[in-house]
Tab-separated table of C-alpha atoms in Angstrom:
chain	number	residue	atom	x	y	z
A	78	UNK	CA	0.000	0.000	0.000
A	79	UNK	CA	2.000	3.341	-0.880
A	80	UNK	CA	0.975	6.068	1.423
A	81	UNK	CA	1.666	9.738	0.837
A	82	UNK	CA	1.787	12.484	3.813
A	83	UNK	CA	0.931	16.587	3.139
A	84	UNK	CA	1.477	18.866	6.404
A	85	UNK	CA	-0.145	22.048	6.539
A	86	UNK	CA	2.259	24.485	7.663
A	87	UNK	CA	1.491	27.140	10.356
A	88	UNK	CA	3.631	28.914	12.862
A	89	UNK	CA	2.847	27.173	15.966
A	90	UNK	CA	1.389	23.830	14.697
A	91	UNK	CA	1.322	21.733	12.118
A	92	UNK	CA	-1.614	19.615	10.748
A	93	UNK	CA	-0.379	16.010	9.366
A	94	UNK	CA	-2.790	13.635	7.048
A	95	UNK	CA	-1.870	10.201	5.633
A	96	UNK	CA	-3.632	8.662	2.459
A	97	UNK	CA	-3.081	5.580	0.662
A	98	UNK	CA	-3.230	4.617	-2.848
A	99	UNK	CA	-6.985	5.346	-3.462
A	100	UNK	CA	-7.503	8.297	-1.711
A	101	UNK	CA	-8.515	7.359	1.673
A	102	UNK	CA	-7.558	9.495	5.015
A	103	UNK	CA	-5.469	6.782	7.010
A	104	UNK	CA	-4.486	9.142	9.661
A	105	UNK	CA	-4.774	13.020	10.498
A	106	UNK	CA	-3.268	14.971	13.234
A	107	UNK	CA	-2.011	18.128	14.872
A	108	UNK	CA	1.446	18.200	15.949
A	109	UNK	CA	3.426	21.173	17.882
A	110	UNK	CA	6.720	22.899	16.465
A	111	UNK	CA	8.880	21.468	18.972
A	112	UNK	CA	10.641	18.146	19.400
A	113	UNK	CA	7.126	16.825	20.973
A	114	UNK	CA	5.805	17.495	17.891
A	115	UNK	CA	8.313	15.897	15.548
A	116	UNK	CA	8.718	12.547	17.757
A	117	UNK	CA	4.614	12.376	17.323
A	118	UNK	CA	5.537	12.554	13.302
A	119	UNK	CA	8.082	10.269	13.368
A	120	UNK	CA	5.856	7.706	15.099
A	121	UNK	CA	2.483	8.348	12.932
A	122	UNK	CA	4.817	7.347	10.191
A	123	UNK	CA	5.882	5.096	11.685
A	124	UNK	CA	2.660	3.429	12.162
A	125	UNK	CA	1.563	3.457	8.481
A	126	UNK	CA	4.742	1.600	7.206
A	127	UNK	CA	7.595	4.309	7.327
A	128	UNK	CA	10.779	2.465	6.850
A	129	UNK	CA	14.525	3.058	6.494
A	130	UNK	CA	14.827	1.763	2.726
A	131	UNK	CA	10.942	2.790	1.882
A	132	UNK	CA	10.337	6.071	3.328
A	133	UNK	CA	6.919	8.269	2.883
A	134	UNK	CA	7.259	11.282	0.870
A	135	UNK	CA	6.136	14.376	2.074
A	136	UNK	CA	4.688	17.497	0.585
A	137	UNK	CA	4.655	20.633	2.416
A	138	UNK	CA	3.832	24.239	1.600
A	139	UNK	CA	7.499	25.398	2.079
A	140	UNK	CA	10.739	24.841	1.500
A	141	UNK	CA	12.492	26.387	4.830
A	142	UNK	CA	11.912	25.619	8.628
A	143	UNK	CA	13.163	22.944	11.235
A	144	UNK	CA	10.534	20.951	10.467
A	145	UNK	CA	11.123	20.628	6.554
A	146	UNK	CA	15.232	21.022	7.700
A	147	UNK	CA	14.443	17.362	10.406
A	148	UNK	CA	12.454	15.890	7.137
A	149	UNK	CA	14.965	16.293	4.834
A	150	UNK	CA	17.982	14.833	6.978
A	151	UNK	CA	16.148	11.543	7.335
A	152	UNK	CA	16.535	11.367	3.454
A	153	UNK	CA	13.127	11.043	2.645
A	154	UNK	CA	11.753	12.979	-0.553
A	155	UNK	CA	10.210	16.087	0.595
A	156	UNK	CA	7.751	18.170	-2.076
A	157	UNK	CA	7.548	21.602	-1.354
A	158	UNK	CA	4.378	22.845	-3.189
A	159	UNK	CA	3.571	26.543	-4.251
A	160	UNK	CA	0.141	27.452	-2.023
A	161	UNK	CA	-0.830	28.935	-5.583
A	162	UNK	CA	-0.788	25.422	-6.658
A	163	UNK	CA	-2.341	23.998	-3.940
A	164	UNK	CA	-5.280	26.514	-4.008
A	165	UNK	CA	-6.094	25.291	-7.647
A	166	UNK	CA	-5.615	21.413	-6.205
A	167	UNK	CA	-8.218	22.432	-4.021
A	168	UNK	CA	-10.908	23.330	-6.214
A	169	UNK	CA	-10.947	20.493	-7.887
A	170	UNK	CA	-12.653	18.929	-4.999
A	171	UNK	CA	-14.759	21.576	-4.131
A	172	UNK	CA	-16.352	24.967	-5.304
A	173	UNK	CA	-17.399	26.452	-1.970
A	174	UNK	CA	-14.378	28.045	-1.264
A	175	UNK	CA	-14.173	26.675	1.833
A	176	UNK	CA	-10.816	26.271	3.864
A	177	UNK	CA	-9.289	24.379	6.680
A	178	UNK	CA	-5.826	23.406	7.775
A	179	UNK	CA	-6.723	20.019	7.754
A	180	UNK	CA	-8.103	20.211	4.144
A	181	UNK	CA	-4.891	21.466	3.132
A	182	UNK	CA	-2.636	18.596	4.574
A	183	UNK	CA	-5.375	16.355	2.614
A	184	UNK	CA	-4.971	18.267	-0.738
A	185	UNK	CA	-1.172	18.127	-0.530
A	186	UNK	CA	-1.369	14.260	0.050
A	187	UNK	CA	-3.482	13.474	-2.629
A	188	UNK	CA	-1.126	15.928	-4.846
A	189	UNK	CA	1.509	13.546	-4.248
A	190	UNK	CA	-0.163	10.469	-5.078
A	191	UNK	CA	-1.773	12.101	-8.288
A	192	UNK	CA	0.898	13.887	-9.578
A	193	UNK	CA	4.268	12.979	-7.609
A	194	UNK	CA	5.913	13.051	-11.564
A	195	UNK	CA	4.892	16.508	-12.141
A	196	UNK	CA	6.363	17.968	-9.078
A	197	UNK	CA	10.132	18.158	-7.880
A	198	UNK	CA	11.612	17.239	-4.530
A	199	UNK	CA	13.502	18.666	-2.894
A	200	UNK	CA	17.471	18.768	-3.903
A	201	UNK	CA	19.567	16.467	-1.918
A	202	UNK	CA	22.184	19.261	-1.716
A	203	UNK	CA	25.180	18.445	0.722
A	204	UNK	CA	25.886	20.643	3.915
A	205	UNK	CA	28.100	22.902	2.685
A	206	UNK	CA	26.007	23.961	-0.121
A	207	UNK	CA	23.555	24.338	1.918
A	208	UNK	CA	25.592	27.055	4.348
A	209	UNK	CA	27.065	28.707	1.223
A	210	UNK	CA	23.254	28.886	0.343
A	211	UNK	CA	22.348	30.688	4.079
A	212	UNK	CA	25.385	33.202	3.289
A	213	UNK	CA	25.024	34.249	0.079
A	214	UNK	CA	21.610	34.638	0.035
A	215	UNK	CA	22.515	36.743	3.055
A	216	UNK	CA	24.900	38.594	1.426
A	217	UNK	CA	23.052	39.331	-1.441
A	218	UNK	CA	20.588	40.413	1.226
A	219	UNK	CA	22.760	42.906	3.103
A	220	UNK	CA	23.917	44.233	-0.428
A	221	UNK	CA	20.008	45.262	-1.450
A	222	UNK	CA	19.487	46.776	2.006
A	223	UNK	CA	22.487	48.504	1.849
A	224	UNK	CA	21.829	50.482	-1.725
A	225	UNK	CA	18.060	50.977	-0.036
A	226	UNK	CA	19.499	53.099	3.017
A	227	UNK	CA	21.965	54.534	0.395
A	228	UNK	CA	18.876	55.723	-1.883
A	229	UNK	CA	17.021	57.139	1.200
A	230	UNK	CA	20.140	59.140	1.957
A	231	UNK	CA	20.331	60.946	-1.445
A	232	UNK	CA	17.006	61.665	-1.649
A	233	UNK	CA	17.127	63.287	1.938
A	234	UNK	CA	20.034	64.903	0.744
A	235	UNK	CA	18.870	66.824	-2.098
A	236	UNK	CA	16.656	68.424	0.026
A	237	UNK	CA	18.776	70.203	1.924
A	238	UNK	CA	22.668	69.279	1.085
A	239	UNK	CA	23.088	68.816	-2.565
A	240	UNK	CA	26.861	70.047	-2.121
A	241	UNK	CA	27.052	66.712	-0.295
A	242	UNK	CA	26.008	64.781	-3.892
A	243	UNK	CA	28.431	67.103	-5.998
A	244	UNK	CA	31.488	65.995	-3.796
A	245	UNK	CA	30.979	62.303	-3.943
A	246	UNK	CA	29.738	61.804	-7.371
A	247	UNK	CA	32.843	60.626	-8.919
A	248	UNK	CA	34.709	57.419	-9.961
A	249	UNK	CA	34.965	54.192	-7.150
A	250	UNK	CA	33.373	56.950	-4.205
A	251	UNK	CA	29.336	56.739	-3.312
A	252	UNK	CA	27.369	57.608	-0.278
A	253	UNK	CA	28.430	54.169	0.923
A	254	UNK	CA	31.829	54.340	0.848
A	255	UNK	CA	34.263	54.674	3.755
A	256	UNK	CA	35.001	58.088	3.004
A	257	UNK	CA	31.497	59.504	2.252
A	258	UNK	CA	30.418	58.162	5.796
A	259	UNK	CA	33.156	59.708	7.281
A	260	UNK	CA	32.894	62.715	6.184
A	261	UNK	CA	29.342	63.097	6.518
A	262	UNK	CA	29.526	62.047	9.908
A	263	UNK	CA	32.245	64.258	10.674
A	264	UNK	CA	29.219	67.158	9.437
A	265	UNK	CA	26.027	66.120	8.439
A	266	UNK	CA	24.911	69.811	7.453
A	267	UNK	CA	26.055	72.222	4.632
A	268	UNK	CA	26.608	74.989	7.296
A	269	UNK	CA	29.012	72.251	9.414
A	270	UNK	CA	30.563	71.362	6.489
A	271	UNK	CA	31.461	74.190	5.101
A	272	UNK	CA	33.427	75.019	8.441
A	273	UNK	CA	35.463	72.081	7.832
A	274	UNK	CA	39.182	72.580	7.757
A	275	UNK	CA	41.599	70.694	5.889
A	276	UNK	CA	43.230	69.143	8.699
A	277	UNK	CA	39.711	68.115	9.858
A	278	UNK	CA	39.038	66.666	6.320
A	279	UNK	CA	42.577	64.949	6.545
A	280	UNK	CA	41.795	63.548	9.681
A	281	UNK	CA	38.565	62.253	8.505
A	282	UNK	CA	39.739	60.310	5.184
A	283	UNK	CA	42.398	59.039	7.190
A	284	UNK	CA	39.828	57.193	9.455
A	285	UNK	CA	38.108	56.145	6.051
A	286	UNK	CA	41.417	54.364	5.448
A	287	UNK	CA	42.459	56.537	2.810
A	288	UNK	CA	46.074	56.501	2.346
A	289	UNK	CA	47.159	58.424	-0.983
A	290	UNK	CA	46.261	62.208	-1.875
A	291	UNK	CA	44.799	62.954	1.347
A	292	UNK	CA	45.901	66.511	0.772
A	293	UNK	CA	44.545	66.568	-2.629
A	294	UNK	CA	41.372	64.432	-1.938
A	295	UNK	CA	41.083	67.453	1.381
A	296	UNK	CA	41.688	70.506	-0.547
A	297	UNK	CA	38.796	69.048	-3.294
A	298	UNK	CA	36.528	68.144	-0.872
A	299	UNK	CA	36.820	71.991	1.473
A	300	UNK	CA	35.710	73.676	-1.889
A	301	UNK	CA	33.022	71.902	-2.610
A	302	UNK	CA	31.216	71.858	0.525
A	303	UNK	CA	32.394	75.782	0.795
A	304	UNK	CA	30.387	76.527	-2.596
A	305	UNK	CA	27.529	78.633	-2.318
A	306	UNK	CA	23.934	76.366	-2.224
A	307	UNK	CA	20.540	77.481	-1.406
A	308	UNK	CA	20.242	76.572	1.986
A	309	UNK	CA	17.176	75.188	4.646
A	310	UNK	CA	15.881	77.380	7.597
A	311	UNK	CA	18.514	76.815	10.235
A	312	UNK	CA	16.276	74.800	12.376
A	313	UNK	CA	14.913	72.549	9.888
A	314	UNK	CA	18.525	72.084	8.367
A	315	UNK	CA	19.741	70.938	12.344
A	316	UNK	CA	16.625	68.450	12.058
A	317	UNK	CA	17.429	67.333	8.654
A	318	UNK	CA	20.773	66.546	9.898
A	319	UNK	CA	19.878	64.702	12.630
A	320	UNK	CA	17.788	62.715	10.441
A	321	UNK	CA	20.366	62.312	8.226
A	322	UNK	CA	22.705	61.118	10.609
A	323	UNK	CA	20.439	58.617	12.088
A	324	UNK	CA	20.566	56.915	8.373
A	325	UNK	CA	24.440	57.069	8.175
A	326	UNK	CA	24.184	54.734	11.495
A	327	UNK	CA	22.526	52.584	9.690
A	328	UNK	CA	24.139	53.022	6.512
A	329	UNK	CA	27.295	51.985	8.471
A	330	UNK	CA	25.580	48.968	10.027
A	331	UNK	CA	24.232	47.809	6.361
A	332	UNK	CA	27.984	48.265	5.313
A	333	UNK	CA	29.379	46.430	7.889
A	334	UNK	CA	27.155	43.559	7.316
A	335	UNK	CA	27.560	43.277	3.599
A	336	UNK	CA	31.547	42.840	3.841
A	337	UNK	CA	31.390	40.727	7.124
A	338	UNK	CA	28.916	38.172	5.239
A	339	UNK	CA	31.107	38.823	1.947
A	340	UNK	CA	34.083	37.523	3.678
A	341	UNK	CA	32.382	34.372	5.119
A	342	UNK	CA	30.735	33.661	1.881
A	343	UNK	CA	34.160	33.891	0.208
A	344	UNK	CA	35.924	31.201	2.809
A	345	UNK	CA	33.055	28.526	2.535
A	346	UNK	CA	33.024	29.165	-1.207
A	347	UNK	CA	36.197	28.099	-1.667
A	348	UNK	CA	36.165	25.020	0.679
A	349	UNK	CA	33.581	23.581	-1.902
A	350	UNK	CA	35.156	21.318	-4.807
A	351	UNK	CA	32.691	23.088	-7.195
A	352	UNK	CA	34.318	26.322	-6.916
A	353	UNK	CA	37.481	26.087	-9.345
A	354	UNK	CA	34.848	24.976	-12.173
A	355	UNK	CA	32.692	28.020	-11.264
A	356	UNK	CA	35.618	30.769	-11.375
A	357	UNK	CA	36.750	29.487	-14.708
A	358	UNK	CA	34.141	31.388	-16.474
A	359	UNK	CA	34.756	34.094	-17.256
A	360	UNK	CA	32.516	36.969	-15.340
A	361	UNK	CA	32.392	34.855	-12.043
A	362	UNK	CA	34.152	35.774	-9.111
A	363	UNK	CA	33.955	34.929	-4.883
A	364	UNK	CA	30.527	36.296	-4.566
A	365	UNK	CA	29.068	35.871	-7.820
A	366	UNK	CA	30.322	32.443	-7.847
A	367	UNK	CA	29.240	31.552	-4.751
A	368	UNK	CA	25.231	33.016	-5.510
A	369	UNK	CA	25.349	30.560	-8.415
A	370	UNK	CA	26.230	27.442	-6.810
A	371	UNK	CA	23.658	28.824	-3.772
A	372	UNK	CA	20.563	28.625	-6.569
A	373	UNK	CA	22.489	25.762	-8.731
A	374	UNK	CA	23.126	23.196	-5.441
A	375	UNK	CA	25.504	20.387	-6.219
A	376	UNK	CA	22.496	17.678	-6.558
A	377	UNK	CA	23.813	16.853	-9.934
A	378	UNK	CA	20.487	14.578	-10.524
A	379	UNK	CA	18.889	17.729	-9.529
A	380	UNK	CA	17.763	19.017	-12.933
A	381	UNK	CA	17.154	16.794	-15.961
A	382	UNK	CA	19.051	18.588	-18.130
A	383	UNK	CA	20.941	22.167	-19.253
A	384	UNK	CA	16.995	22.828	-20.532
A	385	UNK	CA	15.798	22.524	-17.208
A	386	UNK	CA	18.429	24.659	-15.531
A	387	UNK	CA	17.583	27.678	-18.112
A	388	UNK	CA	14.276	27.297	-17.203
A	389	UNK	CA	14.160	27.464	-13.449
A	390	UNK	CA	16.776	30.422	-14.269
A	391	UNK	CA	14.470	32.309	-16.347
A	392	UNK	CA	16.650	33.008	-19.086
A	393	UNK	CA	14.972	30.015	-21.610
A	394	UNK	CA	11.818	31.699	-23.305
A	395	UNK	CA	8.305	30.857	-22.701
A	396	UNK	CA	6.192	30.625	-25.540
A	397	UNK	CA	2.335	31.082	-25.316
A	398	UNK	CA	0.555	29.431	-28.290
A	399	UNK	CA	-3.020	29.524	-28.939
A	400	UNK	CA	-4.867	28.678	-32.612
A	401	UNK	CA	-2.693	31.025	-35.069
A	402	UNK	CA	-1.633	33.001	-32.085
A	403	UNK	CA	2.401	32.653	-30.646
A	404	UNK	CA	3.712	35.186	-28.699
A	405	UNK	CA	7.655	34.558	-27.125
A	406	UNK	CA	8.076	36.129	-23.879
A	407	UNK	CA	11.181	35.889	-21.213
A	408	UNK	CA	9.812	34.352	-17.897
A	409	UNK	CA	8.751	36.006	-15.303
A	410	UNK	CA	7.969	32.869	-13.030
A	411	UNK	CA	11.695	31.686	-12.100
A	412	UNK	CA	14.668	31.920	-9.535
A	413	UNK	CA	14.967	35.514	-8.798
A	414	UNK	CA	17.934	35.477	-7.181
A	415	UNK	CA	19.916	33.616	-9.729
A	416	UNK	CA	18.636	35.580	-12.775
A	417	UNK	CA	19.583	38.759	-10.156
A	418	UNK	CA	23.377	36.868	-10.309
A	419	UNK	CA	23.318	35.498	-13.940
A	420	UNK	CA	22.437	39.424	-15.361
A	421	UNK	CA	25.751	40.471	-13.281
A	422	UNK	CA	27.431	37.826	-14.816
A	423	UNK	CA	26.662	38.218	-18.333
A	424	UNK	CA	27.334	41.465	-17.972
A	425	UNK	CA	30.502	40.811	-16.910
A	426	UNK	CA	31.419	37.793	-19.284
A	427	UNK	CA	31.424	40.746	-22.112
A	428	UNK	CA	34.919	41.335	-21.455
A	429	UNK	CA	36.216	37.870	-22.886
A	430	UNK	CA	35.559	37.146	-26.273
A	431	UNK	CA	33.573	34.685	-26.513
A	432	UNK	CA	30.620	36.093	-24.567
A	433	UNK	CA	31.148	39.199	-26.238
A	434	UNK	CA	31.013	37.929	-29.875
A	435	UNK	CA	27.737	36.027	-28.544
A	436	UNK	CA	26.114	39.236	-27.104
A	437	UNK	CA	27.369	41.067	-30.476
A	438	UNK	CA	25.641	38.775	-32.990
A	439	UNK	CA	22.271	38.687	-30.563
A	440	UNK	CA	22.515	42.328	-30.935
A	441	UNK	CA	23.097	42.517	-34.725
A	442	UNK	CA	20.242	39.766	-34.994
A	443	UNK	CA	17.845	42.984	-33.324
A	444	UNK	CA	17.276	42.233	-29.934
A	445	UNK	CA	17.887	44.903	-27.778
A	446	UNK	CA	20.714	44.816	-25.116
A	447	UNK	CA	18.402	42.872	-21.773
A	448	UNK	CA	17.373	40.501	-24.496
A	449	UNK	CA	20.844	40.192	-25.600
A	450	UNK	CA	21.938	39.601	-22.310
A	451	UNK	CA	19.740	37.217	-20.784
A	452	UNK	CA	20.541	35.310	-24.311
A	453	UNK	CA	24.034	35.275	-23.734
A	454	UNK	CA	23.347	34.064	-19.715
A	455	UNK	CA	21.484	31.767	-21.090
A	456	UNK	CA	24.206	29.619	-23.059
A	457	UNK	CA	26.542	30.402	-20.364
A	458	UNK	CA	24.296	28.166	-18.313
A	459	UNK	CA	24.629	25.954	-20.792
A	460	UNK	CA	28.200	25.785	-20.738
A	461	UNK	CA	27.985	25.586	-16.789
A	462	UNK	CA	25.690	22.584	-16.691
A	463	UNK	CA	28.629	20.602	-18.868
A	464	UNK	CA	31.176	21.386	-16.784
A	465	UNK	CA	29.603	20.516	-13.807
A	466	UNK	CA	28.273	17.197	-14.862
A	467	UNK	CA	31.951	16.482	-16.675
A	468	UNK	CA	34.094	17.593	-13.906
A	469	UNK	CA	35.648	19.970	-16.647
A	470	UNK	CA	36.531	23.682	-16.408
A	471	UNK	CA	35.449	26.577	-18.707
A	472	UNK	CA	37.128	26.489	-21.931
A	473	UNK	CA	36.336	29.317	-24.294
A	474	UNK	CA	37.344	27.446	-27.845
A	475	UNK	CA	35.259	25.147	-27.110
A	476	UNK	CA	31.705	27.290	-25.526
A	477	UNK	CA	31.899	29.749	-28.359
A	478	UNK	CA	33.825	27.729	-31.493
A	479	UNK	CA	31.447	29.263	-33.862
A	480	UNK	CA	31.098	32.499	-32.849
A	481	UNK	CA	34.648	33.225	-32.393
A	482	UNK	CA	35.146	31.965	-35.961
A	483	UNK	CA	32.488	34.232	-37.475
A	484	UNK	CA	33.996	36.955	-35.232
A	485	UNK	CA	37.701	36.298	-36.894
């Protein structure tokens, strides 16, 4: 009798049912998040045949948690369903709309024993992947918060210190580098700024870690915050700059964060065996690398082939056929965080030239230059699903034989 489990998901409980073969609730119950609660799992599957070399799969709403973490190191096959898909599951049962947690757990069982082909489990990724996965995805995290807080500074900054803008607008210096914070914090109005003296200045890129020009860098920096700008009330410029001070803490925080979790995600990257394959190709780096193998895993049975890969990436097309109608579109329904990395990384390919003869004949074909990108991402993917499963590192003559030929 093959028996199939679905567990409704909640924050504080969980509700567990158990069908068989034709459809029929063996068992439902409510279990706690706590180890009270997973022993009671472990021993209602238990009951209904749940053995070391035939376990019972499980389908589950999501893909994070202890719970779905304690499922997934017993080695069983765990499905994590979209609730999107579940909801249209649903009404096929019923058209009353109606709802329960228990109803859920029911629907996700019978998913698995109706269509258990048409879904994916879970990757069996190993541990390390796994951690690289927790820090790069933090990382990347840090990174987006980071630009936020930067963003919310410039706007508050045109409002009452565009001097500020002027002086940091130029090449490898932002609002979030060293030396913008310091300097900002050193005087977060135009009025305190323009009192600054070069030995103030000095003393404030040296903190930055500034070690070359610093009376250059000072002397550029005094007249541009001593320019004349139209200027706030003096009150509501004090306010401003408290306000705007209050966001450099954080910015600083944010900053912090982003290199401390860069630097982690750099020394687990390179523990992984993957890792010399990944910074072959050309574009990929520490961090970049390491987001890719984060989304890719090293499950190698993972996706059925490179087709599948570009797919859950989003850079395959999705065509939409109906009668005499076709309409291509890029996918909007895929990985977000590796088709965040992969446009980084075609970007950056363009340098060697391979990609860049690719992304040049896309572009003389007439797509425009996202098109042409997410093209040329998506037969680097290609070319990273063959190494992987070969063992082999990037070799240009080979990925891009033709093109380079045209090219020559």
């Amino acid at each position: 009798m093959k028996v199939t489990c679905g567990i409704d998901w909640a924050e504080r409980h969980h509700d567990v049912a158990l069908v068989d073969a034709d459809g029929q609730l063996l068992a439902r119950r409510r279990i706690s998040d706590d180890v009270a609660g997973w022993q009671a799992l472990a021993d209602l599957l238990a009951e209904h045949g749940d053995q070391a070399n035939e376990q019972i799969p499980v389908a589950i709403e999501t893909s994070r948690g202890l719970l779905v973490s304690c499922l997934r190191a017993t080695g069983r096959r765990v499905y994590a369903i979209n609730p999107l898909a579940v909801a249209r599951y649903r009404e096929r049962h019923t058209v009353a709309r109606s709802k329960s947690d228990h109803a859920d757990a029911f629907t996700l069982a019978n998913i698995l024993r109706v269509d258990a082909a048409h879904h994916r489990p879970l990757p069996e990724d190993s541990e390390l992947v796994q951690s690289i996965a927790v820090l790069a995805r933090a990382q990347q995290d840090a990174v987006w918060n980071r630009q936020q807080l930067a963003n919310q500074l410039r706007s508050l900054l045109r409002e009452f210190f565009p001097a500020a803008l002027h002086a940091f607008q130029v090449k490898n210096v932002g609002l979030t580098s060293c030396e913008a914070r310091a300097v900002l914090t050193a005087a977060p109005t135009p009025t305190g700024a323009a009192k600054l003296t070069k030995t103030q200045l000095r003393a404030a890129l040296r903190r930055a870690g500034r070690q070359r020009n610093l009376d250059r860098r000072a002397e550029e920096l005094q007249a541009v915050l001593r320019q004349e700008h139209l200027h706030q009330l003096p009150m509501i410029e004090a306010a401003l700059g408290q306000q705007a001070r209050a966001l450099l803490l954080q910015l600083d925080a944010a900053c912090q964060a982003a290199d401390d979790l860069a630097e982690a995600t750099s020394q687990a990257f390179h523990q992984h065996p993957d890792a010399a394959i990944i910074v072959s190709f050309p574009g990929l780096a520490d961090l970049t690398g390491a987001r890719v193998l984060a989304e890719v895993g090293d499950d190698r049975a993972r996706f059925a082939d490179a087709r599948a890969l570009k797919a859950y990436a989003g850079s395959a097309p999705i065509t939409r056929a109906s009668g005499r109608s076709m309409v291509v579109h890029h996918r909007k329904v895929k990985n977000q965080r590796l088709a965040a990395a992969g446009h980084v990384w075609a970007f950056a390919s363009l340098r060697a030239p391979g990609p860049r003869a690719h992304y040049d004949h896309r572009r003389a074909a007439g797509d425009r230059h996202s098109s042409a990108l997410r093209n040329t991402f998506n037969r680097m993917l290609g070319c990273l699903y063959h190494c992987l499963q070969t063992g082999r590192l990037y070799d240009e003559a080979n990925a891009f034989r033709t093109r380079l030929a045209a090219a020559a």
